[in-house]
Amino acid sequence: DIQMTQSPSTLSASVGDRVTITCRASQSISSWLAWYQQKPGKAPKLLIYKASSLESGVPSRFSGSGSETEFTLTISSLQPDDFATYFCQQYNINSPWTFGQGTKVEIK
Amino acid sequence: EVQLVESGGGLVQPGGSLRLSCAASGFTFRNYWMTWVRQAPGKGPEWVASITQDGSEKYYVDSVKGRFTISRDNAKSSLYLQMNSLRAGDTAMYYCVRVGYDILTGDYWGQGTLVTVSS
């Protein structure tokens, strides 16, 4: 199976900061990558799919980039509602979905 | 509005069985692949099983093959997961997930149902 590695595991930031989370795949997945946001006690919410496509209704301060094995999620100006845990997920064709271990964005 | 509502979780002893259900509404259920994803406490999500629109093809993570069965009833807009021979390692929140038609990954998730396997 394809392994997904996120960094950092925890990130401390302030409102207004630019935040970047990295995800690496153990083999090429083209652009078959999604990013999810999860708040405590809630289900994950889709933010980005196909590496850089913004899901409908998601604020434009969220953006995704990358291809093959290296991907990033960027929040251009962190808002109070953005403190949460973020997961990357690969959905390469003919491979079982796998997720990263998560990045918790905390208030600095 | 798309809604996915899971039920059927609970506390079960090792070796026991549970049947999870997911009631879907707000979209044409028969047109979508559906998936179960689980998440153990403090861990990242883990894909468990997927089923095609008509139920003719089913896919499982290796750790549940032969123990879990995914199924659906398109007339009732419902998804199921029959879980047998449960183990402590199956303890997790189980989410019903719709696979987006063009997105090809999970675009809507239910609120989850908790399965705890313990003696």
PDB file of C-alpha atoms in Angstrom, chain A residues 29-97:
ATOM      1  CA  ILE A  29       0.193   9.193  -7.132  1.00  0.00           C
ATOM      2  CA  SER A  30       0.019  11.757  -9.950  1.00  0.00           C
ATOM      3  CA  SER A  31      -2.464  14.324  -8.576  1.00  0.00           C
ATOM      4  CA  TRP A  32      -4.780  11.872  -6.796  1.00  0.00           C
ATOM      5  CA  LEU A  33      -4.568  13.633  -3.461  1.00  0.00           C
ATOM      6  CA  ALA A  34      -7.168  15.149  -1.157  1.00  0.00           C
ATOM      7  CA  TRP A  35      -6.998  17.248   1.992  1.00  0.00           C
ATOM      8  CA  TYR A  36      -9.528  17.031   4.823  1.00  0.00           C
ATOM      9  CA  GLN A  37     -10.171  19.145   7.899  1.00  0.00           C
ATOM     10  CA  GLN A  38     -11.415  17.483  11.073  1.00  0.00           C
ATOM     11  CA  LYS A  39     -12.606  19.120  14.269  1.00  0.00           C
ATOM     12  CA  PRO A  40     -12.974  17.224  17.571  1.00  0.00           C
ATOM     13  CA  GLY A  41     -15.954  14.884  17.573  1.00  0.00           C
ATOM     14  CA  LYS A  42     -16.781  15.621  13.936  1.00  0.00           C
ATOM     15  CA  ALA A  43     -16.359  13.825  10.639  1.00  0.00           C
ATOM     16  CA  PRO A  44     -13.625  14.890   8.229  1.00  0.00           C
ATOM     17  CA  LYS A  45     -14.609  17.621   5.766  1.00  0.00           C
ATOM     18  CA  LEU A  46     -13.233  17.663   2.219  1.00  0.00           C
ATOM     19  CA  LEU A  47     -11.239  20.813   1.418  1.00  0.00           C
ATOM     20  CA  ILE A  48      -9.136  20.014  -1.649  1.00  0.00           C
ATOM     21  CA  TYR A  49      -9.264  17.222  -4.228  1.00  0.00           C
ATOM     22  CA  LYS A  50      -7.053  16.305  -7.164  1.00  0.00           C
ATOM     23  CA  ALA A  51      -4.196  18.061  -5.345  1.00  0.00           C
ATOM     24  CA  SER A  52      -5.310  21.618  -6.092  1.00  0.00           C
ATOM     25  CA  SER A  53      -9.067  21.753  -6.764  1.00  0.00           C
ATOM     26  CA  LEU A  54     -11.034  23.609  -4.115  1.00  0.00           C
ATOM     27  CA  GLU A  55     -14.203  21.842  -2.972  1.00  0.00           C
ATOM     28  CA  SER A  56     -17.361  23.905  -3.369  1.00  0.00           C
ATOM     29  CA  GLY A  57     -18.025  26.152  -0.382  1.00  0.00           C
ATOM     30  CA  VAL A  58     -14.480  26.006   0.990  1.00  0.00           C
ATOM     31  CA  PRO A  59     -12.919  29.449   1.605  1.00  0.00           C
ATOM     32  CA  SER A  60     -10.341  30.584  -0.950  1.00  0.00           C
ATOM     33  CA  ARG A  61      -7.693  31.014   1.768  1.00  0.00           C
ATOM     34  CA  PHE A  62      -7.196  27.240   1.441  1.00  0.00           C
ATOM     35  CA  SER A  63      -5.070  26.060  -1.471  1.00  0.00           C
ATOM     36  CA  GLY A  64      -3.295  22.891  -2.482  1.00  0.00           C
ATOM     37  CA  SER A  65      -0.336  22.191  -4.726  1.00  0.00           C
ATOM     38  CA  GLY A  66       2.043  19.454  -5.779  1.00  0.00           C
ATOM     39  CA  SER A  67       2.131  16.269  -7.828  1.00  0.00           C
ATOM     40  CA  GLU A  68       3.716  12.819  -7.918  1.00  0.00           C
ATOM     41  CA  THR A  69       5.016  12.426  -4.356  1.00  0.00           C
ATOM     42  CA  GLU A  70       5.171  15.923  -2.798  1.00  0.00           C
ATOM     43  CA  PHE A  71       2.117  17.956  -1.848  1.00  0.00           C
ATOM     44  CA  THR A  72       1.298  21.000   0.264  1.00  0.00           C
ATOM     45  CA  LEU A  73      -1.784  22.506   1.839  1.00  0.00           C
ATOM     46  CA  THR A  74      -1.557  26.243   2.455  1.00  0.00           C
ATOM     47  CA  ILE A  75      -3.836  28.450   4.529  1.00  0.00           C
ATOM     48  CA  SER A  76      -3.031  31.985   3.425  1.00  0.00           C
ATOM     49  CA  SER A  77      -4.334  33.771   6.536  1.00  0.00           C
ATOM     50  CA  LEU A  78      -5.288  31.539   9.444  1.00  0.00           C
ATOM     51  CA  GLN A  79      -8.737  32.204  10.894  1.00  0.00           C
ATOM     52  CA  PRO A  80     -10.134  31.149  14.309  1.00  0.00           C
ATOM     53  CA  ASP A  81     -12.332  28.523  12.614  1.00  0.00           C
ATOM     54  CA  ASP A  82      -9.251  26.884  11.051  1.00  0.00           C
ATOM     55  CA  PHE A  83      -7.812  25.447  14.257  1.00  0.00           C
ATOM     56  CA  ALA A  84      -8.307  21.743  13.608  1.00  0.00           C
ATOM     57  CA  THR A  85      -6.519  18.609  12.433  1.00  0.00           C
ATOM     58  CA  TYR A  86      -5.749  18.208   8.740  1.00  0.00           C
ATOM     59  CA  PHE A  87      -5.292  14.905   6.898  1.00  0.00           C
ATOM     60  CA  CYS A  88      -4.006  14.173   3.436  1.00  0.00           C
ATOM     61  CA  GLN A  89      -5.356  11.162   1.553  1.00  0.00           C
ATOM     62  CA  GLN A  90      -4.258   9.466  -1.638  1.00  0.00           C
ATOM     63  CA  TYR A  91      -6.763   7.815  -3.956  1.00  0.00           C
ATOM     64  CA  ASN A  92      -4.535   6.591  -6.745  1.00  0.00           C
ATOM     65  CA  ILE A  93      -6.253   4.438  -9.343  1.00  0.00           C
ATOM     66  CA  ASN A  94      -6.366   0.728  -8.358  1.00  0.00           C
ATOM     67  CA  SER A  95      -4.866   1.429  -4.926  1.00  0.00           C
ATOM     68  CA  PRO A  96      -6.668   1.335  -1.586  1.00  0.00           C
ATOM     69  CA  TRP A  97      -7.187   4.782  -0.092  1.00  0.00           C
TER      70      TRP A  97
END
